[in-house]
Coordinates of C-alpha atoms and ligand atoms in Angstrom, one line a residue:
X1 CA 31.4 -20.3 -10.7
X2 CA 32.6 -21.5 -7.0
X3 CA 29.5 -22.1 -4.2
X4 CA 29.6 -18.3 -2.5
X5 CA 31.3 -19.3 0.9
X6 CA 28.2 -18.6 3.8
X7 CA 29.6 -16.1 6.9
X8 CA 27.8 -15.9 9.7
X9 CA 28.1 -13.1 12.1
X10 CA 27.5 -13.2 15.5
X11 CA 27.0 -9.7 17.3
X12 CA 27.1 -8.9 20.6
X13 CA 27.1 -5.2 22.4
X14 CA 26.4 -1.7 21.2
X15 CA 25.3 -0.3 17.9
X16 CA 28.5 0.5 17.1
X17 CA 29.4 -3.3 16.9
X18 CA 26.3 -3.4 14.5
X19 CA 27.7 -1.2 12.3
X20 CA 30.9 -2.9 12.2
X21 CA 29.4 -6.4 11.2
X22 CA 27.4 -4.5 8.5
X23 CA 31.0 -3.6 7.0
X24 CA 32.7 -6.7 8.3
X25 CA 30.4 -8.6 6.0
X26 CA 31.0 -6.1 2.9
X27 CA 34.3 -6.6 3.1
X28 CA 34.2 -10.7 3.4
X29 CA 31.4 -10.0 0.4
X30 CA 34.3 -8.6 -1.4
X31 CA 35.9 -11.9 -1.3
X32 CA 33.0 -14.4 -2.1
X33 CA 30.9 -14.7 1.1
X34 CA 27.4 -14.2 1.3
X35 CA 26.1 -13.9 4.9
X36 CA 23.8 -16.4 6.5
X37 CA 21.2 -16.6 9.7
X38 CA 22.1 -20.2 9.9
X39 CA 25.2 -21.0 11.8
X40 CA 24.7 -24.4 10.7
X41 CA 25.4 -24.2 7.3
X42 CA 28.2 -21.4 7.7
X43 CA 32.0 -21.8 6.3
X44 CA 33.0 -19.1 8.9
X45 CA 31.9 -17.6 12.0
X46 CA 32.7 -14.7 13.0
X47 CA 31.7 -13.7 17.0
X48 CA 31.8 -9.4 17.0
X49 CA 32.3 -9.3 20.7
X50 CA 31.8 -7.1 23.6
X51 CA 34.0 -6.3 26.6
X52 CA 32.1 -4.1 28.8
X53 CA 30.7 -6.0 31.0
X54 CA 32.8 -9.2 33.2
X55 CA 28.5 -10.6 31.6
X56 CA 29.2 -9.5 28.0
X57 CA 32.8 -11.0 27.7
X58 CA 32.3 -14.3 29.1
X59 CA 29.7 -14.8 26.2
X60 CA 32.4 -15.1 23.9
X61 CA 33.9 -18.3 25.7
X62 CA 30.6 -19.9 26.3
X63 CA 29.8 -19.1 22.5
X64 CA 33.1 -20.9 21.3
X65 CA 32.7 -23.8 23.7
X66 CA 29.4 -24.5 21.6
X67 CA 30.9 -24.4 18.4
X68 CA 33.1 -26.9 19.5
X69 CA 31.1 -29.9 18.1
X70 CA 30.0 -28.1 14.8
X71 CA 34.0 -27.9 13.7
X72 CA 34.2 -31.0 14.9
X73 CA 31.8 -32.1 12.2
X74 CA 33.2 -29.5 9.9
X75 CA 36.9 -29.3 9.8
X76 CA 37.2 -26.4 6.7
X77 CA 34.7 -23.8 9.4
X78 CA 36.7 -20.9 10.1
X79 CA 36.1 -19.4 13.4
X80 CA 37.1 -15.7 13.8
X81 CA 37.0 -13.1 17.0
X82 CA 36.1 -9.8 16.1
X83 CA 35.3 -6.6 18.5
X84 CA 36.5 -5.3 21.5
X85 CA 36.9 -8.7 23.4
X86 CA 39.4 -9.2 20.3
X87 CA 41.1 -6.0 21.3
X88 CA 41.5 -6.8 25.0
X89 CA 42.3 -10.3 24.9
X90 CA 44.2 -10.4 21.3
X91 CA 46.3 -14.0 21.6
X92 CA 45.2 -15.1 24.6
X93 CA 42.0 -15.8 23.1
X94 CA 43.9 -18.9 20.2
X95 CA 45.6 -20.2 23.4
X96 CA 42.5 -20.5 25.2
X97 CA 40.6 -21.7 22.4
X98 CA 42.8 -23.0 19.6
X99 CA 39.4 -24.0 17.7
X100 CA 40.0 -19.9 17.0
X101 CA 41.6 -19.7 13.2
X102 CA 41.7 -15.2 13.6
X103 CA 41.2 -12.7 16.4
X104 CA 40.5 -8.6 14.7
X105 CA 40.0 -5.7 16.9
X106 CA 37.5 -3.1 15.9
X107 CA 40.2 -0.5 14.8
X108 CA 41.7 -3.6 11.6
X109 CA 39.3 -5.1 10.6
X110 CA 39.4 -3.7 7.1
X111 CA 42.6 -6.6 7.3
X112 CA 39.9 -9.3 7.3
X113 CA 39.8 -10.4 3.6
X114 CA 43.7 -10.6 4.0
X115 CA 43.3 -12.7 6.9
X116 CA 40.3 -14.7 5.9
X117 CA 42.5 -16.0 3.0
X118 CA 45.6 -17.2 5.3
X119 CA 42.6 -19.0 7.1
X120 CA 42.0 -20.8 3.9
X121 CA 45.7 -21.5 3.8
X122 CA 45.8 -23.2 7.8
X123 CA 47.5 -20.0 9.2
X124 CA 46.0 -18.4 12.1
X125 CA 46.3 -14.7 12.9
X126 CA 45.7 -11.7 15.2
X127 CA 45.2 -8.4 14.5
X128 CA 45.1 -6.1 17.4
X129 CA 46.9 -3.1 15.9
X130 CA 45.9 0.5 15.8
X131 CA 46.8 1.3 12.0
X132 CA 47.9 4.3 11.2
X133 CA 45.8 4.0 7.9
X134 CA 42.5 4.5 8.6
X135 CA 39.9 1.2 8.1
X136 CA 37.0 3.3 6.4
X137 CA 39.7 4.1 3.4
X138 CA 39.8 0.4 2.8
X139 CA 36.3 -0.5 3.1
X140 CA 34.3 -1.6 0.2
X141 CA 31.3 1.7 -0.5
X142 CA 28.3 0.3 1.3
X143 CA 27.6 -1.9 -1.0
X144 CA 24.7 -2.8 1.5
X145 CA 22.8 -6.4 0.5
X146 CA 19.4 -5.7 1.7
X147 CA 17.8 -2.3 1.5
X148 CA 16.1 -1.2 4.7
X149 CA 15.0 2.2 6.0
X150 CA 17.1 2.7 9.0
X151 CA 21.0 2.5 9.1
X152 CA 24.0 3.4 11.3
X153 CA 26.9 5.4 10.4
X154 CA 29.9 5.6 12.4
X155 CA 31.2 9.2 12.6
X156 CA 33.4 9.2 16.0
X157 CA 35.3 6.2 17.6
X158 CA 36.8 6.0 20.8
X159 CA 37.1 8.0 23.9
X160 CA 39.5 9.9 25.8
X161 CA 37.1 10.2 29.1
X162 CA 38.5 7.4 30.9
X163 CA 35.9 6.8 33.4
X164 CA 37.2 4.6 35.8
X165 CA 35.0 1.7 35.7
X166 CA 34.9 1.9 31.5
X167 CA 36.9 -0.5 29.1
X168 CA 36.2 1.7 26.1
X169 CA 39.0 3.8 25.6
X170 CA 41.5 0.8 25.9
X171 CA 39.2 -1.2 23.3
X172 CA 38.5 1.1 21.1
X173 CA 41.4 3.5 21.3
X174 CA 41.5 7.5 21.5
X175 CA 38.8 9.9 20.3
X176 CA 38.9 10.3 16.5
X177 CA 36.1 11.8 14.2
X178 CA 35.6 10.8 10.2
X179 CA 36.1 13.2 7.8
X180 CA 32.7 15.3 7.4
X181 CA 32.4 14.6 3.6
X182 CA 33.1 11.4 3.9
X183 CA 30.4 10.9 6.3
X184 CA 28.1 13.0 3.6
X185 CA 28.7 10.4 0.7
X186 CA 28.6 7.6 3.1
X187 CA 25.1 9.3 3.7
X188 CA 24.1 9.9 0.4
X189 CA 24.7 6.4 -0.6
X190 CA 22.6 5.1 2.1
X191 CA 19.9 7.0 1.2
X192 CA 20.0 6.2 -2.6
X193 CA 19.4 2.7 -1.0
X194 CA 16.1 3.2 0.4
X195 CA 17.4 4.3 3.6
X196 CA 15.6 7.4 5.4
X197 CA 16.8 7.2 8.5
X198 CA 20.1 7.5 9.7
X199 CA 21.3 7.1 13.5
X200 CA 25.1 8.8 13.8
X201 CA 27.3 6.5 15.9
X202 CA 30.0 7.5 18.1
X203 CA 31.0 6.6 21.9
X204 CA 31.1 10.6 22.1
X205 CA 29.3 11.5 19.2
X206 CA 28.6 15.0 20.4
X207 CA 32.1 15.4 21.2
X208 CA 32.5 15.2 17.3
X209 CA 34.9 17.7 15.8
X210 CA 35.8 16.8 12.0
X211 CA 38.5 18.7 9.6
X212 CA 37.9 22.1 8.8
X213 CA 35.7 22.6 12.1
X214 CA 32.9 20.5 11.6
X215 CA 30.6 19.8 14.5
X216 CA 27.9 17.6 15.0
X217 CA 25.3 20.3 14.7
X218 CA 26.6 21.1 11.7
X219 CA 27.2 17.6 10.8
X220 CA 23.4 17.3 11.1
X221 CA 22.7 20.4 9.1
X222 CA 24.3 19.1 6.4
X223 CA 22.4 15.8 6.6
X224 CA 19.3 17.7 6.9
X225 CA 19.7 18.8 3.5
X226 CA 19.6 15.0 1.6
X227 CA 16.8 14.8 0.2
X228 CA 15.1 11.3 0.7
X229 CA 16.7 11.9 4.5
X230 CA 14.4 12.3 7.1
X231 CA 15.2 11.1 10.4
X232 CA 18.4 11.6 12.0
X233 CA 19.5 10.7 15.3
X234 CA 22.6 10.7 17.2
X235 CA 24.0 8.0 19.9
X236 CA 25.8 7.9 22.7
X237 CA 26.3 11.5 24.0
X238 CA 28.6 13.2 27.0
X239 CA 26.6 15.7 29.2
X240 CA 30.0 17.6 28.8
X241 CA 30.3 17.4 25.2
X242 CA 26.6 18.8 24.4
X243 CA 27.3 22.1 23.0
X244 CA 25.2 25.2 22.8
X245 CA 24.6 24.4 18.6
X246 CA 23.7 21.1 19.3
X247 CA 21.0 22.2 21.6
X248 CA 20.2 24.8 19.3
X249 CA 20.0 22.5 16.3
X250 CA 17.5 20.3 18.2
X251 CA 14.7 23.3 18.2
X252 CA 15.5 24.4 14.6
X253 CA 15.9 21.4 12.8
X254 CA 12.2 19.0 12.2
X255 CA 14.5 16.2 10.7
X256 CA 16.5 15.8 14.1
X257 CA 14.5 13.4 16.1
X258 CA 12.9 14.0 19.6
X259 CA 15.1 11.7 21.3
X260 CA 18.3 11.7 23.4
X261 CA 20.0 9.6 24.8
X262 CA 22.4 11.1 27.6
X263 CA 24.2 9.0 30.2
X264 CA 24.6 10.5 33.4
X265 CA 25.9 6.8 35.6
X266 CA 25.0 8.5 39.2
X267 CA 23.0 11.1 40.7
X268 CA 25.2 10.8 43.6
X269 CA 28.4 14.2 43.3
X270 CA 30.0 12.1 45.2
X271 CA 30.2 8.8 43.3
X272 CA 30.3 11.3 39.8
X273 CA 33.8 12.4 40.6
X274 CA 35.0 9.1 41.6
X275 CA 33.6 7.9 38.6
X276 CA 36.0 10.7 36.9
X277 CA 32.7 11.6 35.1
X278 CA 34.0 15.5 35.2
X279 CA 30.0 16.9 35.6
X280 CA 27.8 17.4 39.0
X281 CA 24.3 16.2 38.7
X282 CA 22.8 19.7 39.0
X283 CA 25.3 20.7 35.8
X284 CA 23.4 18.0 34.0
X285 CA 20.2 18.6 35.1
X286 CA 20.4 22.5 34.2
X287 CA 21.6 21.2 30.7
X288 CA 18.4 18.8 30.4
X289 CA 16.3 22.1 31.0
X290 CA 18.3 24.0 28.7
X291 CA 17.4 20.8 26.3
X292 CA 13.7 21.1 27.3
X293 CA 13.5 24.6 26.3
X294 CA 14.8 23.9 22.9
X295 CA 12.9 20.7 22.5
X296 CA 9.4 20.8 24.8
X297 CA 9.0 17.1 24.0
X298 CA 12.4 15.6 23.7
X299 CA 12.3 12.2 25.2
X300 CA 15.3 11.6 27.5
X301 CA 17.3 8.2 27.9
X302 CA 19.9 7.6 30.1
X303 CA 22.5 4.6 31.6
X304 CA 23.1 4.1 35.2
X305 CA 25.4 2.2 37.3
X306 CA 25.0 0.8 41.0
X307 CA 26.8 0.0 42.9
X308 CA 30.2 1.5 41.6
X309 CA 32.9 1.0 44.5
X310 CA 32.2 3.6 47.9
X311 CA 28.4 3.5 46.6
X312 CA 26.2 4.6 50.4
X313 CA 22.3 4.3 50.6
X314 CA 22.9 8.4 50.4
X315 CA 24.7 8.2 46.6
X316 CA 22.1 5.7 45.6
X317 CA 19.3 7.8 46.6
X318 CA 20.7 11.1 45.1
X319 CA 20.5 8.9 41.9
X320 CA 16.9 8.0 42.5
X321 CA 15.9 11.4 43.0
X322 CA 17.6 12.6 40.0
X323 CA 15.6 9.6 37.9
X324 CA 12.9 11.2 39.3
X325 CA 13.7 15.0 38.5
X326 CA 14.7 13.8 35.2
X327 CA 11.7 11.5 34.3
X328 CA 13.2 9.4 31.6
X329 CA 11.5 8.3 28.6
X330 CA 13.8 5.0 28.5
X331 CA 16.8 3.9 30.6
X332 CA 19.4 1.3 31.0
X333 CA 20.8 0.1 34.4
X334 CA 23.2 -1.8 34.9
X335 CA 25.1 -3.3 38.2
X336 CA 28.7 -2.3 38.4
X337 CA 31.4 -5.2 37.1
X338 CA 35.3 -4.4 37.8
X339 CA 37.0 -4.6 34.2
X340 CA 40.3 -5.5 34.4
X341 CA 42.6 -2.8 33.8
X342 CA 40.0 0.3 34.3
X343 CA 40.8 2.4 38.2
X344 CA 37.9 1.2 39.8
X345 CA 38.7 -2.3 39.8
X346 CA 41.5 -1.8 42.2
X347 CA 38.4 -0.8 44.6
X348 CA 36.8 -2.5 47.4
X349 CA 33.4 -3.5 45.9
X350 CA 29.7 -2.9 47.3
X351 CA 28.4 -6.1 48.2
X352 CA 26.8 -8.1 45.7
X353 CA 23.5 -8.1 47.5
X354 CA 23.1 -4.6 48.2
X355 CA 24.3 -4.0 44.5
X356 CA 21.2 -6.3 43.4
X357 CA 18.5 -4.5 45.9
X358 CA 19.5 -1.3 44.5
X359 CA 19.8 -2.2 40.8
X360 CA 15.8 -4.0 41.6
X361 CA 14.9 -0.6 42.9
X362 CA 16.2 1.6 40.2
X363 CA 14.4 -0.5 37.1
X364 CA 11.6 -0.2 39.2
X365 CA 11.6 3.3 38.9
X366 CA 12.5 3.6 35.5
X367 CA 10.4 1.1 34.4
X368 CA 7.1 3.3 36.1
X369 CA 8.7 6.3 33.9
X370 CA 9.3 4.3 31.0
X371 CA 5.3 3.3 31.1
X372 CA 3.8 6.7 32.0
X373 CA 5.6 8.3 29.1
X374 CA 4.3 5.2 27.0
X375 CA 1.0 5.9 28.6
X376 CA 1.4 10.0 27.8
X377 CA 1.3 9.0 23.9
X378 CA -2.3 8.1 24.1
X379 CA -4.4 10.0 21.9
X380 CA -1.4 11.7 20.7
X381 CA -0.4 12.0 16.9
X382 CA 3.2 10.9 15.6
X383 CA 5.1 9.9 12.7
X384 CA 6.0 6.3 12.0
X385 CA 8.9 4.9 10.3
X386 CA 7.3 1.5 8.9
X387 CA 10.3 -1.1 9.2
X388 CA 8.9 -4.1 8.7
X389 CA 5.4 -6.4 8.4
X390 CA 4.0 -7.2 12.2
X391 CA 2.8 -10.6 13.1
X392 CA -0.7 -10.2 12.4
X393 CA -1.8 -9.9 8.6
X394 CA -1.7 -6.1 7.3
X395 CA 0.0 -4.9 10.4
X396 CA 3.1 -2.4 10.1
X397 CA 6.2 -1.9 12.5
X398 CA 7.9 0.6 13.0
X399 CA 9.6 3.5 14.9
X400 CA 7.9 6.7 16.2
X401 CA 9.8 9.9 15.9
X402 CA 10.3 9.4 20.4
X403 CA 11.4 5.8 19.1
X404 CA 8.3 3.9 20.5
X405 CA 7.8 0.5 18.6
X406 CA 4.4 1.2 17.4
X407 CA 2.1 -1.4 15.2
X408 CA -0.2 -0.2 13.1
X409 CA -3.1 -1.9 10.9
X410 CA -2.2 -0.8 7.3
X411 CA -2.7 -2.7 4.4
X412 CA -1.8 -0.8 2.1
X413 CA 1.3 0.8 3.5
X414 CA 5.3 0.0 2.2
X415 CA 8.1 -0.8 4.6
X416 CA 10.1 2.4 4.2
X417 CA 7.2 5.1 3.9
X418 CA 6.5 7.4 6.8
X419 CA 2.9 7.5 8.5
X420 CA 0.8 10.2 10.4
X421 CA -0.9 7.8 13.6
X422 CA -3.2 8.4 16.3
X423 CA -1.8 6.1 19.2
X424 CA -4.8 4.4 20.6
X425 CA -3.1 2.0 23.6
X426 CA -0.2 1.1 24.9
X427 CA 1.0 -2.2 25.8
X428 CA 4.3 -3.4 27.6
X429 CA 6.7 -3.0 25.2
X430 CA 5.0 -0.9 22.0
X431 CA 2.1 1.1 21.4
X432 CA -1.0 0.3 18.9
X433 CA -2.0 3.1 16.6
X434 CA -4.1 4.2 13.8
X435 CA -3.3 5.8 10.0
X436 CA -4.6 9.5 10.2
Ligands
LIG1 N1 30.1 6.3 25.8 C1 28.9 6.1 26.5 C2 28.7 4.7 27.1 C3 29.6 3.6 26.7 S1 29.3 2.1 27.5 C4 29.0 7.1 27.7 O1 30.0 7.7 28.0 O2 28.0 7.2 28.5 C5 27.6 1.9 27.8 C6 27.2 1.9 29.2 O3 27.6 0.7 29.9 C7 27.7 3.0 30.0 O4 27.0 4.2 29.9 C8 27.6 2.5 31.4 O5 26.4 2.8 32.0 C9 27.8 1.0 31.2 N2 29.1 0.5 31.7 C10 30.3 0.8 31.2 N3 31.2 0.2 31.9 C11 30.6 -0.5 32.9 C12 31.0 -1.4 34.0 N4 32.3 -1.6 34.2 N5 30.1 -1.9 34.8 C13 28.8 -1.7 34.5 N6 28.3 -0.9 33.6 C14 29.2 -0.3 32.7
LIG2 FE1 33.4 4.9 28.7 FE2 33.2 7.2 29.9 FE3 34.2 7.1 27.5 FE4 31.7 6.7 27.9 S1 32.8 8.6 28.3 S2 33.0 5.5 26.6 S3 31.6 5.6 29.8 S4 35.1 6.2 29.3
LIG3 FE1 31.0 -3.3 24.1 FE2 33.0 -2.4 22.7 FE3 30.6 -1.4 22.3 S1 33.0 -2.9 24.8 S2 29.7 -1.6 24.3 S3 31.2 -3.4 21.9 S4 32.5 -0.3 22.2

């Protein structure tokens, strides 16, 4: 028997990208590669890239300009670019760095074993095609190496919003939703694994419409009824794309977690339509009540942008009052960066100072929400998802259903099982319970 050639994966950006080195590695198991934390000792490296951000991107080149000296050392290393820098940059990325033996956007990579064996052969390649076929037909079944309690599964890819500051749609193509019973036997299999809690992925995931008109609420009906199944979420959603059922589904069904995340960028009408977001921030406020009255205690999450070109003090504070009539349970900022290609980068920017003030100002904020809803879980009783041993001996870690880290003195409990706990504090970054 040959040495099992070592991968190491390298992933940067959003869950989605997660998922995708999960099956990148399948398929490269498929072929004699077992995956390794050490890139050290790796016979290919594969970077599974993220464009978003001018931040994000530039992380590939730095990354590559490192592993410089280790194929130096190690001739046979094969160095691959997956992800959606792969998509935007596609040959550019060999001529810049000719240490780069393939480049694979996120819509072929199911082409990897294919291409990993003309890498063996000296031949470099780049696949930045949108195949007609679709990549989940020619991916290995999950064959999944370690069993865990929490997975992804990809059920929507791409977007057709084109917000003007957002690289998405160009990386990852137009808006197209999996086939509901494939997503069900991609479920099932999970599950039969160990896992019992699935988080649907999509960049509209509530936008999902499958064959036969299947929606995500149904979607998650269906899910609701694996046994062995008993968390679902679903991430990242459109306010315009969260329909009545959806809503409805969140009051009716206990397996469907108390969490949403819901972007809304600005607060600012204004800035929203320049955006091309297509919503006013009273439409999605209204729509977080109508959430609120399904779901008393769903804990909200949300992304925000400052400083998007033609941003005043006005727009910015319109999107600190709507923090504020929100109150987030969680939130990710983030200061504006032109993407080359998107509308808005034809625009005169804010200045980079007033950009950094504001962005300063808005964590603040959040960051005083994020801790008073930490705070709120005091004395409260939740369910936790153990996902792994602590740091201190007979200590648990895991997820509560409003997807708090919580840690938990248990010796006697199993990664995998679900716990009733009494929160008794709450630090920084996780709360401290008890067993009930
Ligand atoms: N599909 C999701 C989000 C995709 S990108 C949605 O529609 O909301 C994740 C987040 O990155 C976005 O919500 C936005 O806040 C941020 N983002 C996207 N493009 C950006 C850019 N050019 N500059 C700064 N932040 C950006
Ligand atoms: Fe990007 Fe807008 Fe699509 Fe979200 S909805 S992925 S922000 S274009
Ligand atoms: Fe980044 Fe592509 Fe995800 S640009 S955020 S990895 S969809």
């Amino acid at each position: 028997m040959p040495e099992p050639k070592k991968l190491f994966i390298k992933t940067y950006g959003c869950q989605m990208n997660v998922y995708d080195s999960e099956r990148m590695a399948e398929a490269l198991g498929a072929e004699g590669y077992v995956t390794t934390e050490l890139q050290e000792e790796a016979d290919m490296v594969l970077l599974n890239t993220c464009h978003i951000r001018e931040k994000a991107s530039e992380k590939l080149y730095s990354d590559l300009g490192r592993l410089r000296s280790l194929k130096a050392g190690k001739p046979d290393l094969k160095i691959g670019v997956a992800g959606c820098v792969a998509q935007a940059e596609g040959e550019e990325i060999l001529r810049r760095m000719p240490l780069v033996d393939l480049v694979v956007g996120p819509q072929s990579y199911h082409r990897l074993p294919a291409m990993a064996k003309a890498a063996a052969r000296g031949e470099k390649t780049v696949d930045t095609e949108f195949p007609a076929e679709d990549k989940f037909d020619h991916l290995p079944d999950r064959p999944m190496a370690k069993a865990r309690p929490t997975a992804f599964l990809t059920v929507q890819e791409g977007c057709d919003k084109f917000c003007a500051f957002c690289v998405v749609p160009y990386t990852r193509g137009a808006e197209v939703s999996r086939p509901a019973e494939r997503i069900l036997t991609e479920a099932r299999k999970l599950v039969e694994k160990g896992v019992r809690e699935i988080t649907l992925l999509g960049q509209n995931v509530n936008g999902y419409h499958g064959d036969d008109g299947w929606t995500l609420a149904r979607l998650v009906r269906a899910l609701a009824k694996i046994d062995g199944l008993d968390r679902i979420r679903y991430t990242t959603s459109h306010p315009n794309d969260m329909g009545d059922d959806l809503i409805a589904a969140h009051g009716e069904q206990p397996k469907l977690m108390p969490y949403l995340h819901l972007p809304v960028q600005s607060g600012s009408d204004r800035i929203l339509k320049a955006m091309n977001r297509k919503h006013t921030a009273e439409a999605y406020l209204r729509l977080i009540e109508r959430i609120r009255l399904a779901r008393p205690d769903m804990m909200m999450s949300g992304d925000f942008i400052v400083g998007f070109p033609g941003e005043t003090d006005a727009d910015f504070a319109a999107t600190m009052d709507l923090i504020r009539a929100v109150n987030y349970g969680m939130a990710y900022s983030f200061k504006y960066s032109a993407r080359p290609g998107t509308p808005a980068a034809e625009r005169t920017p804010v200045a980079a100072d007033v950009a950094d003030a504001r962005l300063q100002e808005l964590q603040a904020l959040i960051l005083d929400q994020q801790r008073a809803a930490q705070q709120a879980m005091v004395g409260r009783e939740v369910s936790v998802l153990y996902e792994k041993p602590g740091r201190l001996a007979g200590q648990m870690g895991g997820k509560s259903d409003y997807l708090h880290a919580v840690h938990v003195m248990d010796r006697t409990a199993q990664v995998g099982e679900i716990a009733r706990v009494r929160i008794t504090a709450s630090a920084p970054n996780s709360l401290t319970g008890e067993r009930v």
